[in-house]
Short mmCIF file of C-alpha atoms in Angstrom, two decimals:
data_model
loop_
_atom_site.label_atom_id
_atom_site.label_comp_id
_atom_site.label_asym_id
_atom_site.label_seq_id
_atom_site.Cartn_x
_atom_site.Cartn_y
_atom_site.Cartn_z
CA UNK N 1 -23.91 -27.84 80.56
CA UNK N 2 -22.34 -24.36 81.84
CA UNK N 3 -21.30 -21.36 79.44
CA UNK N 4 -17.53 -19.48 80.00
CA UNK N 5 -16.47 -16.35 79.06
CA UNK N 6 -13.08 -16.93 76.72
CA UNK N 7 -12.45 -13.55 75.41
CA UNK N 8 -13.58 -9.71 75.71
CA UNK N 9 -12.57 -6.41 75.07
CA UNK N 10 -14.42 -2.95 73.93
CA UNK N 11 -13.59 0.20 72.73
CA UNK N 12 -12.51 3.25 75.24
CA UNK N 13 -15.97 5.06 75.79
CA UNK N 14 -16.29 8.65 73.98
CA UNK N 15 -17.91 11.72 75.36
CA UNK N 16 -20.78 13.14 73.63
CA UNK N 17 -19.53 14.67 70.60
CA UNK N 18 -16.59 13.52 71.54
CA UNK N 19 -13.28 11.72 70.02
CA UNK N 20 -16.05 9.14 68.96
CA UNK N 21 -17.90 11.12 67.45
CA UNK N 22 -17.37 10.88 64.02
CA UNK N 23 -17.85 7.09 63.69
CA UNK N 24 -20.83 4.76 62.90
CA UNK N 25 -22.14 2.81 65.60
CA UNK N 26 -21.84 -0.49 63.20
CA UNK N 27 -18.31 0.43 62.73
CA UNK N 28 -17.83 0.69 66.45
CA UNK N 29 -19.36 -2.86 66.78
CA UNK N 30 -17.07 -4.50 64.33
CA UNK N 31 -14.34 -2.70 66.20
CA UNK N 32 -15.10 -4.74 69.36
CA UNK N 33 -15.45 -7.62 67.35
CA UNK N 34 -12.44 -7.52 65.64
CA UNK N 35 -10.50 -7.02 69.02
CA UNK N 36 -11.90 -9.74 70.42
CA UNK N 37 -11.32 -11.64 68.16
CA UNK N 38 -7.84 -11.27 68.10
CA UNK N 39 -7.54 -12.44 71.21
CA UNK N 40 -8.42 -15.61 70.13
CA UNK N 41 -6.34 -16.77 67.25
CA UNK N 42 -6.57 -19.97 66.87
CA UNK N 43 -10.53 -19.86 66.46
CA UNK N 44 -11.90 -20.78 62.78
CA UNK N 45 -14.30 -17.99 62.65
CA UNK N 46 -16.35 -20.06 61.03
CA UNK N 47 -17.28 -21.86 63.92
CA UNK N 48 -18.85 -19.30 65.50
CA UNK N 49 -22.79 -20.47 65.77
CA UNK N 50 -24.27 -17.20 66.24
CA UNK N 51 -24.04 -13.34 67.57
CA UNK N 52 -26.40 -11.73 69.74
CA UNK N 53 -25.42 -8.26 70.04
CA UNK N 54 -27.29 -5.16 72.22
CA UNK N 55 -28.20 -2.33 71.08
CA UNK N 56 -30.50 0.09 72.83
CA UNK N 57 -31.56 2.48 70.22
CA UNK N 58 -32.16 1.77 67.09
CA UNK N 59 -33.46 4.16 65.49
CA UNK N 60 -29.80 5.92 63.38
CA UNK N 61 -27.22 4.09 61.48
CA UNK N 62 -27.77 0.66 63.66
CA UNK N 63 -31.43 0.63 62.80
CA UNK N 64 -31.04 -2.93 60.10
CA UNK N 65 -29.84 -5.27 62.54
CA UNK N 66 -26.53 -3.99 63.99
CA UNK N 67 -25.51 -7.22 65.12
CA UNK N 68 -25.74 -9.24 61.70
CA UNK N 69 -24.06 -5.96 60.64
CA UNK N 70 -21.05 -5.21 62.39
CA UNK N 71 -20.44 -8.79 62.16
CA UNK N 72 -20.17 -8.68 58.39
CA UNK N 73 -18.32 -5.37 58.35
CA UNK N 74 -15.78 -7.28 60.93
CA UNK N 75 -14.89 -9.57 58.15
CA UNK N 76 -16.67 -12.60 59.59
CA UNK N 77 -17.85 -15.29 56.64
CA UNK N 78 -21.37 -14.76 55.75
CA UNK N 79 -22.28 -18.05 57.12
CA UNK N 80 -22.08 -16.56 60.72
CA UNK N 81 -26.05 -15.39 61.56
CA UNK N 82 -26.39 -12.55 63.62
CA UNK N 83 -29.47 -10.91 65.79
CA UNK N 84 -30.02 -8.02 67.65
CA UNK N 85 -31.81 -7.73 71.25
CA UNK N 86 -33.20 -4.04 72.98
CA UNK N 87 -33.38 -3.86 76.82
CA UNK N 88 -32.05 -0.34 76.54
CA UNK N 89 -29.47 0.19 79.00
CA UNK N 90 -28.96 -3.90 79.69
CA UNK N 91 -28.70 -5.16 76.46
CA UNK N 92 -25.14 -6.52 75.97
CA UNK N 93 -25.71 -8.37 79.43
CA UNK N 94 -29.42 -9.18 78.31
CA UNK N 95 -27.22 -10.65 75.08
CA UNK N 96 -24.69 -12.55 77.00
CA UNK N 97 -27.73 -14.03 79.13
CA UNK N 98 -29.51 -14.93 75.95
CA UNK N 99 -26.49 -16.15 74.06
CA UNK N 100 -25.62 -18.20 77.46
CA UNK N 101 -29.04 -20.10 77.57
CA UNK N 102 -28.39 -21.27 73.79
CA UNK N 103 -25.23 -22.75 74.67
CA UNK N 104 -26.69 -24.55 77.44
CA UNK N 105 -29.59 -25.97 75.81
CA UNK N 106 -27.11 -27.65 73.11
CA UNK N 107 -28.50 -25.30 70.15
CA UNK N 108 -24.70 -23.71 70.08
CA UNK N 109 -20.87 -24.00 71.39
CA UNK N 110 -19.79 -20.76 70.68
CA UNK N 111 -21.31 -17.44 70.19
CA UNK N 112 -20.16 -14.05 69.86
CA UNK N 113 -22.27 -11.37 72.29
CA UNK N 114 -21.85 -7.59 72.97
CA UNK N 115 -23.37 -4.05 72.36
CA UNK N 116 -22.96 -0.80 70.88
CA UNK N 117 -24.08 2.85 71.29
CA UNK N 118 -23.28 6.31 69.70
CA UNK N 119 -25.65 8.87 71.73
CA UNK N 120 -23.84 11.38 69.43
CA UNK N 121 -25.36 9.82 66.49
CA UNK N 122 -28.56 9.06 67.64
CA UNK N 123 -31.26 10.73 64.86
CA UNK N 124 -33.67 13.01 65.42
CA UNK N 125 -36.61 11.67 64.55
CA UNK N 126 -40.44 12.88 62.82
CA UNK N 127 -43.22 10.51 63.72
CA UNK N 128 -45.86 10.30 60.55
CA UNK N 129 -49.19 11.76 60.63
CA UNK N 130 -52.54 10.63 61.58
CA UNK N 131 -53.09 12.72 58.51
CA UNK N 132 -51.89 13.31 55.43
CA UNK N 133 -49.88 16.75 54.62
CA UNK N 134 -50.58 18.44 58.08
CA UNK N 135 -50.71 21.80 58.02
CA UNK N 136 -48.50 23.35 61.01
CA UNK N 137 -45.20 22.06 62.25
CA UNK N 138 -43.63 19.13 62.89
CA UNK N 139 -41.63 18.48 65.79
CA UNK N 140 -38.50 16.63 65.65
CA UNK N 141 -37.68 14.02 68.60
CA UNK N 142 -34.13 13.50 70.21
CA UNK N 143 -33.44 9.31 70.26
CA UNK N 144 -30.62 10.21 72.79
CA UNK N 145 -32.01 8.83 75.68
CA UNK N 146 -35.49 8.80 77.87
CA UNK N 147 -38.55 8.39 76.78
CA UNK N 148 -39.67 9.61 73.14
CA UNK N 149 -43.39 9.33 71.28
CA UNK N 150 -45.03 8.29 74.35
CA UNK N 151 -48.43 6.31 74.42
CA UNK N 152 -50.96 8.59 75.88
CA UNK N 153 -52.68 5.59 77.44
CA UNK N 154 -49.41 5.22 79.68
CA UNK N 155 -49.79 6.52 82.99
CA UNK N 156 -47.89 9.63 83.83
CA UNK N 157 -46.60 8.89 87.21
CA UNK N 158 -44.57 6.07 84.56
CA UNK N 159 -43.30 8.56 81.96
CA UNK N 160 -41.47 10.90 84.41
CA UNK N 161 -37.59 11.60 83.08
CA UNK N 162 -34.98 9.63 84.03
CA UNK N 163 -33.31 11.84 86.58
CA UNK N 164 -37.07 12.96 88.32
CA UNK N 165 -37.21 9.16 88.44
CA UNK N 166 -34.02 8.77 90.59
CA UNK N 167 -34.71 12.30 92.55
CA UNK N 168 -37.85 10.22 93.61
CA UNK N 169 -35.30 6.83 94.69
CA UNK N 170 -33.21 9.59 96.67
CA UNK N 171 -36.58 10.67 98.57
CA UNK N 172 -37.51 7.33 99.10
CA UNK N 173 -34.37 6.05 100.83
CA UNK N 174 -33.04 9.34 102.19
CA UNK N 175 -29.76 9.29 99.99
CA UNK N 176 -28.03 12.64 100.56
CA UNK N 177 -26.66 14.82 97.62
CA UNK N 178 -23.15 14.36 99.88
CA UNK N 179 -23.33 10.71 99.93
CA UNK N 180 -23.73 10.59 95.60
CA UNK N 181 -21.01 13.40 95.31
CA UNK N 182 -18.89 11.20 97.74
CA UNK N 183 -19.58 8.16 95.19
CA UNK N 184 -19.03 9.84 91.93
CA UNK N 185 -15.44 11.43 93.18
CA UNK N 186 -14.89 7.72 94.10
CA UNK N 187 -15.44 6.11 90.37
CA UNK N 188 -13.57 8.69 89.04
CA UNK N 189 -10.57 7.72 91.21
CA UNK N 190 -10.77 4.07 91.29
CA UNK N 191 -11.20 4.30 87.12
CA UNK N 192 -8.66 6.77 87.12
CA UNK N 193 -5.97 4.60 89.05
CA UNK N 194 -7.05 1.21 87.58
CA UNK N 195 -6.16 3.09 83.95
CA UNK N 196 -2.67 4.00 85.98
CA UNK N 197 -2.08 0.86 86.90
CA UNK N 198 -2.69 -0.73 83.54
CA UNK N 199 -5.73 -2.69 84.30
CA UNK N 200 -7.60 -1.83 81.59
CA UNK N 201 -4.41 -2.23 78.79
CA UNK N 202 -5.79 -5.81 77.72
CA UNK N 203 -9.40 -4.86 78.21
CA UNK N 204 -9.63 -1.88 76.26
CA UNK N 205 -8.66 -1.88 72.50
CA UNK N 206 -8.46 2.05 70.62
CA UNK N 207 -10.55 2.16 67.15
CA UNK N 208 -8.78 2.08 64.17
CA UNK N 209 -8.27 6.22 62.93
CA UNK N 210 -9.62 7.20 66.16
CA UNK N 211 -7.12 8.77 68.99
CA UNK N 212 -8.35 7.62 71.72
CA UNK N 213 -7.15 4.98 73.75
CA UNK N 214 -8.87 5.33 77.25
CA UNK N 215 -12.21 6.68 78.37
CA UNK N 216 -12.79 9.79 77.82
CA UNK N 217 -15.26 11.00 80.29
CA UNK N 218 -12.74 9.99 83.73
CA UNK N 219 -12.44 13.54 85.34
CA UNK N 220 -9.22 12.39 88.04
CA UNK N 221 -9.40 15.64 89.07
CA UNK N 222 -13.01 15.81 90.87
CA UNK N 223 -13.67 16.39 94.20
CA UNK N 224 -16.10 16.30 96.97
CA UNK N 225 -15.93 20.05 96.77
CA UNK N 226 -16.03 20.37 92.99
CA UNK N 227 -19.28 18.28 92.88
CA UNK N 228 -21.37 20.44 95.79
CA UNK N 229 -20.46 23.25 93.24
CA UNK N 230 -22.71 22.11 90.68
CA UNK N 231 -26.65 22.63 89.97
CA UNK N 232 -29.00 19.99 90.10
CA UNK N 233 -30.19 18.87 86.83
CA UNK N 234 -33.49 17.86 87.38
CA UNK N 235 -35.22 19.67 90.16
CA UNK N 236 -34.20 23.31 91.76
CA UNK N 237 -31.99 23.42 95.01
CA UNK N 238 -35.59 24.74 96.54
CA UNK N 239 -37.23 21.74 95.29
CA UNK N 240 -34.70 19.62 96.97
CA UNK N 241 -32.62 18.46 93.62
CA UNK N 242 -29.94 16.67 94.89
CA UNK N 243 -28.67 15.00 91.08
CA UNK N 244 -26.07 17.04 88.57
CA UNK N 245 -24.48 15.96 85.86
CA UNK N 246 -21.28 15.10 88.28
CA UNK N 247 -22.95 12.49 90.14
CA UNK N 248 -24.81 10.89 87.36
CA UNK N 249 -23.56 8.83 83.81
CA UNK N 250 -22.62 10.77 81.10
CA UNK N 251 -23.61 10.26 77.46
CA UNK N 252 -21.44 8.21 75.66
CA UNK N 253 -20.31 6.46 72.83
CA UNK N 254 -18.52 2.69 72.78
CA UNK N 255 -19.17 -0.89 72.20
CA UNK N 256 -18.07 -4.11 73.97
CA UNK N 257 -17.82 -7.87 72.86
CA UNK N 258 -17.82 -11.23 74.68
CA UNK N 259 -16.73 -14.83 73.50
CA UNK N 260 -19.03 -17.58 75.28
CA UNK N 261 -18.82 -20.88 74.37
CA UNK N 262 -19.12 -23.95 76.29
CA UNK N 263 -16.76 -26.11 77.70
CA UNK N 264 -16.27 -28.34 74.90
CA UNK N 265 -15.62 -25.19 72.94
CA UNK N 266 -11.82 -24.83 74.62
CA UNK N 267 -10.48 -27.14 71.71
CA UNK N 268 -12.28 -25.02 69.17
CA UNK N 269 -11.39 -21.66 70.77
CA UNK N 270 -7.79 -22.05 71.55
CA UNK N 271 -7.41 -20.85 74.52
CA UNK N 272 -8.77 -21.98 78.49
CA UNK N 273 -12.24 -20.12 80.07
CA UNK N 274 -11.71 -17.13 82.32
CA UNK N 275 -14.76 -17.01 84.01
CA UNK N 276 -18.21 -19.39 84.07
CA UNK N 277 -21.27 -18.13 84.02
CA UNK N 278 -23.69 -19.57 87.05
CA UNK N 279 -26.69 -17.89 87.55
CA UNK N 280 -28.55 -15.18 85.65
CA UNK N 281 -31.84 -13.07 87.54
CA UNK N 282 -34.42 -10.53 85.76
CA UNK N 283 -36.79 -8.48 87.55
CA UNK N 284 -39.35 -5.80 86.49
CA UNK N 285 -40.70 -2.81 88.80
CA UNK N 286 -42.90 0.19 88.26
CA UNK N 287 -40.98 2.17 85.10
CA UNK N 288 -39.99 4.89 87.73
CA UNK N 289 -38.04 2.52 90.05
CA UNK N 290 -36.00 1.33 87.21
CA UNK N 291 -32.69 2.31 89.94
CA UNK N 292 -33.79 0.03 92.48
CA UNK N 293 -34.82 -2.78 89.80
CA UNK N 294 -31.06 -4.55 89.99
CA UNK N 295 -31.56 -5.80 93.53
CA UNK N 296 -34.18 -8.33 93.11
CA UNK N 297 -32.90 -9.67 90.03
CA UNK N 298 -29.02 -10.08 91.41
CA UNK N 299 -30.88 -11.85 94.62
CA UNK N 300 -32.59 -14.33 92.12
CA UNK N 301 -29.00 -14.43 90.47
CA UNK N 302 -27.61 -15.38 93.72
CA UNK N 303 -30.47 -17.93 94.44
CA UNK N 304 -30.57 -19.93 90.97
CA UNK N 305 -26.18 -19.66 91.64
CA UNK N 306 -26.71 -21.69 94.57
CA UNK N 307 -24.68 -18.69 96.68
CA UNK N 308 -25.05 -15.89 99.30
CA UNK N 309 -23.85 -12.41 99.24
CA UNK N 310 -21.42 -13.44 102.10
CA UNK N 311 -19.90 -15.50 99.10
CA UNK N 312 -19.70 -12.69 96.59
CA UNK N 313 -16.13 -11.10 96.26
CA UNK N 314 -16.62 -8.54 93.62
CA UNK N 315 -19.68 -6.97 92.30
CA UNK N 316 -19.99 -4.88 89.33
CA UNK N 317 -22.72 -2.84 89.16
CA UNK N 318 -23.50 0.65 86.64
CA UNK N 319 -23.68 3.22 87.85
CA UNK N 320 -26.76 5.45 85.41
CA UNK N 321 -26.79 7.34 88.93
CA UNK N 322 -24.95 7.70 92.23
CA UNK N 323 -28.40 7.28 94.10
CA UNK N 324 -29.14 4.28 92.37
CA UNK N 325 -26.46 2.93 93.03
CA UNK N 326 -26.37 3.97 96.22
CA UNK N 327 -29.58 2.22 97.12
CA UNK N 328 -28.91 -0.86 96.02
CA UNK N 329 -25.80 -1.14 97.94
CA UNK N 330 -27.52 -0.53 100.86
CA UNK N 331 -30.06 -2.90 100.10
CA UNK N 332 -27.70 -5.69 99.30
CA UNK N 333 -25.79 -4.48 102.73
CA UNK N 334 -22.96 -5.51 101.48
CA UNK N 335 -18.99 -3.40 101.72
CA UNK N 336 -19.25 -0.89 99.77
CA UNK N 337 -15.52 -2.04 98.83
CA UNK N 338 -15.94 -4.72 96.28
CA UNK N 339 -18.04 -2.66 94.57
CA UNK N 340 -16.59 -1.01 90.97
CA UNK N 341 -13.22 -1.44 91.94
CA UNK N 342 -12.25 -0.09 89.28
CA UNK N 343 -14.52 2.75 88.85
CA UNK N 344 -17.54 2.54 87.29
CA UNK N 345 -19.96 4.29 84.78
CA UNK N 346 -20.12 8.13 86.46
CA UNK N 347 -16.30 7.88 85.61
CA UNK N 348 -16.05 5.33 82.80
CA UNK N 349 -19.02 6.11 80.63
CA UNK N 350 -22.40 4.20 79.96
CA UNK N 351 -22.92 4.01 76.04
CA UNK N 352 -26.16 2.35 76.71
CA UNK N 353 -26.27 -1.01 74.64
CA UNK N 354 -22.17 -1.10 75.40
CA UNK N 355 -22.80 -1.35 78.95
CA UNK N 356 -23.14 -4.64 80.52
CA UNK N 357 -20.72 -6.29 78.02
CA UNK N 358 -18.05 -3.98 79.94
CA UNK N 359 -19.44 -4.47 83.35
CA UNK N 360 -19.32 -8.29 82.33
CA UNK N 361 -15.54 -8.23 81.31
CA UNK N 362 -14.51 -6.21 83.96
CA UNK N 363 -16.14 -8.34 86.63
CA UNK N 364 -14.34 -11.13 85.32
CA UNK N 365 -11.01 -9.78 85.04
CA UNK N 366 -11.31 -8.29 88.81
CA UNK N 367 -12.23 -12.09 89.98
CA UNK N 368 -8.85 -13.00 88.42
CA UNK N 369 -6.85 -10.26 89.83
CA UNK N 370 -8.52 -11.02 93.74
CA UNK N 371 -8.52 -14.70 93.59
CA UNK N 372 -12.06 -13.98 94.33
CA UNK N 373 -14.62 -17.10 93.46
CA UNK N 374 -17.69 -15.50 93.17
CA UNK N 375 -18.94 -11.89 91.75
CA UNK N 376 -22.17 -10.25 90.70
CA UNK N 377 -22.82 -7.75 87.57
CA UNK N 378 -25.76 -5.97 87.47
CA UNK N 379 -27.55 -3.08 85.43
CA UNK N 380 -30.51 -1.14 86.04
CA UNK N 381 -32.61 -0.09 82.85
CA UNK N 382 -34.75 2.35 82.02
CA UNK N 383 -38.94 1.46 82.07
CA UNK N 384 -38.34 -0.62 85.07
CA UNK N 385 -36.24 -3.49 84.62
CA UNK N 386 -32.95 -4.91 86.05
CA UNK N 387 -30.56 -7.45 84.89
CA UNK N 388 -28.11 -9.43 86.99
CA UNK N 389 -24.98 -12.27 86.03
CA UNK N 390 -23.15 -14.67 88.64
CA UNK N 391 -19.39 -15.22 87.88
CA UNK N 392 -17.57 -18.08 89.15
CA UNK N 393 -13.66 -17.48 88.48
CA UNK N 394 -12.14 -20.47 86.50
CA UNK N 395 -8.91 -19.64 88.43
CA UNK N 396 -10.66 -20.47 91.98
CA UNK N 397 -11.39 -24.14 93.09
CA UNK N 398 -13.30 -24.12 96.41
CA UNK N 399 -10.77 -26.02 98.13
CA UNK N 400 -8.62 -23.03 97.53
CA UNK N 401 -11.11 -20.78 99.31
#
């Protein structure tokens, strides 16, 4: 038994304190939902078994389940269960995955999947005392992003920051502060054009109140030059520091949804797959090589596919960082062409439990558009993990390759 994607769509991904600001990260997730949804008329919503929905913190207004949630606030019947899953930045693909296994094993035929994220409303939190009533201050924590409250018992070397993390990836493999300026400028003009051209019209649907209908982060004006111009973030120039904010993901706020079901689930659906999912890889490094963690697990995607890269026609990968990105490329050694064709997270935006539900729908939809058979999404995640899904385009027979 194989799962298909039928439907997706998200929400156009808000700066930090941005045009999304101002709304709830359930109410984001019922926004995806909703638009999905629609997309799919003739589909009794009652017959949807289940949705697993992504969500990477969970500590604000999404803390009680955000899935089971949004789905209620989208109007669904109450008889639809719903579930949440954390593996920060991949948890909408680490949802699809999950939601894709239950199909196959016969416990469902169609389930809704997707994630959410406001980093604008992420709480500040206060972790209790060992004691009662201490008597100095107490430090608030930022739930934003990174590491928060961590274990003493955890090495250091582990519990560097995100960006010291990747400034030790662009030691490792040599990757220039030229070659990730080069990159960014690139999403930002692929994104930029693919909005131009109307790619993203039936992918992207605004939230109701909200005006905003297309990503707000995409900067079409950046440049090689405008990028060498800016300070690295993490380590001084002197320190060799070669990541700023242009060449990395901003914060964000957004949510995506995909409809799986399984083939049966055409009839009940209404409408014919787009894309079927055929392998799915995992992998787990050290925490601080979380960039590099995507290329084992889209090799194992590859390998439990059946398929080489020399088979792959699209691959969408996020980009958290240029380097990261960067270095998997490399490592896959495959043209840098069919990668984020149409720009990718450094342009687009990575609301962190949004993320691979968009890299997911936008893989499939460039499959469609190519006539390619075959492409790979992948996501790096913070604490060392990576997460990779094999597409096989409906459209494609391989007598028509």
């Amino acid at each position: 038994m194989s799962t298909f994607i039928y439907a997706a769509t998200r929400t156009p991904f808000g700066r930090f304190n941005g045009a999304l600001a101002g709304v709830r990260p359930d109410d984001l997730a019922a926004a995806a939902i909703t638009s999905t949804l629609a997309r799919v008329p003739g589909l009794d919503h009652a017959a949807i078994d289940d949705v697993v929905w992504g969500n990477a913190n969970g500590a604000g207004e999404e803390n009680r389940n955000v899935g089971r949630m949004a789905a209620l606030l989208a109007g669904l019947p109450v008889s639809v269960p719903g579930t949440t899953v954390n593996r920060l930045c991949g948890s909408s693909l680490d949802a699809a995955m999950t939601a894709s296994r239950t199909i196959e094993s016969g416990d469902a035929e169609v389930v809704l999947t997707g994630g959410v994220e406001s980093m604008t409303r992420a709480p500040w939190v206060l972790p209790k005392s060992a004691k009662p009533f201490p008597a100095g201050d107490v430090t608030a924590v930022s739930t934003t992003l990174g590491w928060r409250l961590v274990n003493p018992r955890m090495p250091k070397e582990w519990t560097v920051g995100l960006g010291e993390a990747n400034e030790q990836l662009q030691e490792r493999f040599g990757i220039s502060r030229e070659r990730q300026d080069e990159f960014a400028v690139r999403s930002h003009q692929l994104a930029h054009a693919a909005w131009e051209s109307g790619f993203y019209d039936d992918l992207v649907a605004p939230v109701e109140g909200v005006d905003l209908t297309r990503d707000e982060s995409i900067r079409p004006g950046s440049t090689p030059e405008v990028l060498a111009g800016l300070k690295p973030s993490f380590r001084t120039p002197e320190q060799g520091g070669t990541i700023t904010a242009g060449n990395a993901s901003p914060l964000n706020d957004g949510a995506s949804a995909v409809l799986l079901g399984s083939e049966k689930a055409a009839a009940t659906i209404g409408a014919d797959p787009i894309a079927r999912i055929v392998g799915r890889g995992v992998m787990a490094l050290e925490p601080q090589a979380f960039g590099y963690a995507p290329v084992e697990a889209a090799n194992r995607a590859l390998a439990r596919a059946g398929i080489g890269w020399d088979q792959v026609g699209a691959v969408e990968l996020n980009e958290a960082y240029a380097v990261q990105s960067l270095a998997c490329v490399d490592a896959w050694k495959i043209d840098p062409a069919i990668v984020n064709q149409k720009g990718g997270a450094i342009a687009i935006g990575h609301p962190l439990g949004a993320s691979g539900g968009r890299i997911l729908a936008t893989l499939a939809k460039v499959l469609r558009e190519t006539k390619q058979r075959y492409g790979v999404a992948a996501i790096c995640i913070g604490v060392g993990q990576g997460l990779a899904v094999v597409l096989e385009n409906c459209g494609v027979t391989e007598a028509a390759q």
